[in-house]
PDB file of C-alpha atoms in Angstrom:
ATOM      1  CA  UNK A   1      29.973  -2.191  -3.813  1.00 55.00           C
ATOM      2  CA  UNK A   2      26.381  -1.558  -4.881  1.00 63.00           C
ATOM      3  CA  UNK A   3      23.570  -0.738  -2.510  1.00 83.00           C
ATOM      4  CA  UNK A   4      20.268  -2.582  -2.654  1.00 84.00           C
ATOM      5  CA  UNK A   5      17.726  -0.429  -4.528  1.00 93.00           C
ATOM      6  CA  UNK A   6      14.921   1.044  -2.455  1.00 96.00           C
ATOM      7  CA  UNK A   7      11.435  -0.450  -2.838  1.00 97.00           C
ATOM      8  CA  UNK A   8       9.221   0.789  -5.659  1.00 98.00           C
ATOM      9  CA  UNK A   9       5.458   1.041  -5.170  1.00 98.00           C
ATOM     10  CA  UNK A  10       3.187   1.026  -8.232  1.00 98.00           C
ATOM     11  CA  UNK A  11      -0.492   1.977  -7.930  1.00 98.00           C
ATOM     12  CA  UNK A  12      -2.499   1.301 -11.083  1.00 98.00           C
ATOM     13  CA  UNK A  13      -5.946   2.923 -11.058  1.00 98.00           C
ATOM     14  CA  UNK A  14      -8.923   3.130 -13.406  1.00 98.00           C
ATOM     15  CA  UNK A  15      -9.363   6.540 -15.031  1.00 98.00           C
ATOM     16  CA  UNK A  16     -12.895   5.623 -16.159  1.00 98.00           C
ATOM     17  CA  UNK A  17     -13.879   4.994 -12.524  1.00 98.00           C
ATOM     18  CA  UNK A  18     -12.284   8.297 -11.442  1.00 98.00           C
ATOM     19  CA  UNK A  19      -9.985   6.626  -8.880  1.00 98.00           C
ATOM     20  CA  UNK A  20      -7.088   9.058  -9.289  1.00 98.00           C
ATOM     21  CA  UNK A  21      -7.846  10.823  -5.989  1.00 98.00           C
ATOM     22  CA  UNK A  22      -8.002   7.487  -4.145  1.00 98.00           C
ATOM     23  CA  UNK A  23      -4.697   6.385  -5.703  1.00 98.00           C
ATOM     24  CA  UNK A  24      -3.091   9.731  -4.878  1.00 98.00           C
ATOM     25  CA  UNK A  25      -4.302   9.582  -1.283  1.00 98.00           C
ATOM     26  CA  UNK A  26      -2.874   6.076  -0.875  1.00 98.00           C
ATOM     27  CA  UNK A  27       0.439   7.216  -2.357  1.00 98.00           C
ATOM     28  CA  UNK A  28       0.500  10.125   0.099  1.00 98.00           C
ATOM     29  CA  UNK A  29      -0.196   7.809   3.039  1.00 97.00           C
ATOM     30  CA  UNK A  30       2.665   5.520   2.035  1.00 97.00           C
ATOM     31  CA  UNK A  31       5.080   8.394   1.503  1.00 97.00           C
ATOM     32  CA  UNK A  32       4.110   9.939   4.848  1.00 96.00           C
ATOM     33  CA  UNK A  33       4.710   6.666   6.676  1.00 95.00           C
ATOM     34  CA  UNK A  34       7.750   5.257   4.896  1.00 95.00           C
ATOM     35  CA  UNK A  35       9.384   8.451   3.616  1.00 94.00           C
ATOM     36  CA  UNK A  36      12.893   7.898   2.311  1.00 94.00           C
ATOM     37  CA  UNK A  37      12.639   4.126   2.860  1.00 95.00           C
ATOM     38  CA  UNK A  38      10.799   4.055  -0.485  1.00 97.00           C
ATOM     39  CA  UNK A  39      12.580   4.655  -3.754  1.00 97.00           C
ATOM     40  CA  UNK A  40       9.457   5.710  -5.598  1.00 97.00           C
ATOM     41  CA  UNK A  41       5.687   5.641  -5.623  1.00 98.00           C
ATOM     42  CA  UNK A  42       4.274   5.609  -9.129  1.00 98.00           C
ATOM     43  CA  UNK A  43       0.685   6.242 -10.212  1.00 98.00           C
ATOM     44  CA  UNK A  44      -0.229   4.412 -13.408  1.00 98.00           C
ATOM     45  CA  UNK A  45      -3.487   5.243 -15.232  1.00 98.00           C
ATOM     46  CA  UNK A  46      -5.506   2.303 -16.534  1.00 98.00           C
ATOM     47  CA  UNK A  47      -9.049   1.366 -17.545  1.00 98.00           C
ATOM     48  CA  UNK A  48     -11.597  -1.370 -17.033  1.00 98.00           C
ATOM     49  CA  UNK A  49     -12.005  -1.095 -13.275  1.00 98.00           C
ATOM     50  CA  UNK A  50      -8.378  -1.845 -12.472  1.00 98.00           C
ATOM     51  CA  UNK A  51      -6.966  -0.964  -9.078  1.00 98.00           C
ATOM     52  CA  UNK A  52      -3.784  -2.733  -8.085  1.00 98.00           C
ATOM     53  CA  UNK A  53      -0.913  -1.999  -5.749  1.00 98.00           C
ATOM     54  CA  UNK A  54       2.428  -3.702  -6.138  1.00 98.00           C
ATOM     55  CA  UNK A  55       5.761  -3.429  -4.408  1.00 97.00           C
ATOM     56  CA  UNK A  56       8.852  -4.402  -6.392  1.00 94.00           C
ATOM     57  CA  UNK A  57       6.607  -6.143  -8.919  1.00 92.00           C
ATOM     58  CA  UNK A  58       4.952  -8.222  -6.163  1.00 96.00           C
ATOM     59  CA  UNK A  59       1.172  -7.761  -6.231  1.00 98.00           C
ATOM     60  CA  UNK A  60       0.009  -6.848  -2.742  1.00 97.00           C
ATOM     61  CA  UNK A  61      -3.543  -5.640  -3.448  1.00 98.00           C
ATOM     62  CA  UNK A  62      -5.972  -6.200  -6.290  1.00 98.00           C
ATOM     63  CA  UNK A  63      -9.425  -4.664  -6.015  1.00 98.00           C
ATOM     64  CA  UNK A  64     -11.340  -7.532  -7.637  1.00 97.00           C
ATOM     65  CA  UNK A  65      -9.379 -10.297  -5.903  1.00 98.00           C
ATOM     66  CA  UNK A  66      -9.317  -8.664  -2.463  1.00 98.00           C
ATOM     67  CA  UNK A  67     -12.804  -7.182  -2.440  1.00 96.00           C
ATOM     68  CA  UNK A  68     -12.574  -3.429  -2.771  1.00 97.00           C
ATOM     69  CA  UNK A  69      -9.943  -1.074  -1.452  1.00 98.00           C
ATOM     70  CA  UNK A  70      -7.653  -1.346   1.568  1.00 97.00           C
ATOM     71  CA  UNK A  71      -7.900   1.200   4.336  1.00 96.00           C
ATOM     72  CA  UNK A  72      -4.729   3.134   5.121  1.00 95.00           C
ATOM     73  CA  UNK A  73      -3.677   0.915   8.049  1.00 95.00           C
ATOM     74  CA  UNK A  74      -4.090  -2.291   6.045  1.00 95.00           C
ATOM     75  CA  UNK A  75      -2.162  -0.861   3.085  1.00 96.00           C
ATOM     76  CA  UNK A  76       0.711   0.217   5.323  1.00 95.00           C
ATOM     77  CA  UNK A  77       0.838  -3.232   6.919  1.00 95.00           C
ATOM     78  CA  UNK A  78       0.951  -4.929   3.517  1.00 96.00           C
ATOM     79  CA  UNK A  79       3.778  -2.693   2.309  1.00 96.00           C
ATOM     80  CA  UNK A  80       5.651  -3.040   5.597  1.00 95.00           C
ATOM     81  CA  UNK A  81       5.388  -6.842   5.388  1.00 94.00           C
ATOM     82  CA  UNK A  82       7.209  -6.713   2.035  1.00 94.00           C
ATOM     83  CA  UNK A  83       9.847  -4.053   2.686  1.00 94.00           C
ATOM     84  CA  UNK A  84      10.583  -4.355   6.439  1.00 91.00           C
ATOM     85  CA  UNK A  85       8.591  -7.054   8.302  1.00 91.00           C
ATOM     86  CA  UNK A  86      10.105  -6.124  11.692  1.00 91.00           C
ATOM     87  CA  UNK A  87       9.062  -2.462  11.457  1.00 90.00           C
ATOM     88  CA  UNK A  88       6.568  -1.242  14.063  1.00 90.00           C
ATOM     89  CA  UNK A  89       3.768   0.834  12.572  1.00 89.00           C
ATOM     90  CA  UNK A  90       2.588   2.106  15.935  1.00 84.00           C
ATOM     91  CA  UNK A  91      -1.157   2.778  16.072  1.00 71.00           C
ATOM     92  CA  UNK A  92      -1.800   0.948  12.776  1.00 66.00           C
ATOM     93  CA  UNK A  93      -0.457  -2.270  14.297  1.00 70.00           C
ATOM     94  CA  UNK A  94      -2.123  -1.795  17.679  1.00 58.00           C
ATOM     95  CA  UNK A  95      -5.560  -1.456  16.051  1.00 52.00           C
ATOM     96  CA  UNK A  96      -5.122  -4.870  14.409  1.00 49.00           C
ATOM     97  CA  UNK A  97      -3.753  -6.457  17.595  1.00 50.00           C
ATOM     98  CA  UNK A  98      -6.799  -5.352  19.590  1.00 45.00           C
ATOM     99  CA  UNK A  99      -9.102  -7.133  17.164  1.00 48.00           C
ATOM    100  CA  UNK A 100      -7.187 -10.415  17.450  1.00 50.00           C
ATOM    101  CA  UNK A 101      -6.279 -10.212  21.149  1.00 51.00           C
ATOM    102  CA  UNK A 102      -9.194 -11.484  23.294  1.00 53.00           C
ATOM    103  CA  UNK A 103      -7.737  -9.976  26.493  1.00 50.00           C
TER     104      UNK A 103
END
């Protein structure tokens, strides 16, 4: 009986643009939130303005396509939606709900 492998996050960042600190911060945020529910978070150096985040080879954020960089709450929601859609992210979810809830 084999267990399902844990999700793998891959953050590819541009070394020319000096985005290592941003990539590292995002990795830290994900590890702090999801902990042992993630199998790995990998930082991959690149060039040419690249900044992408994927989960299990599914692209969830691309700087050029999505218009910049996600904030921490948005990134956590995107990862959660791939690895555990029913998971409650607490304050990160409530912030989004307030914006969409007219009451």
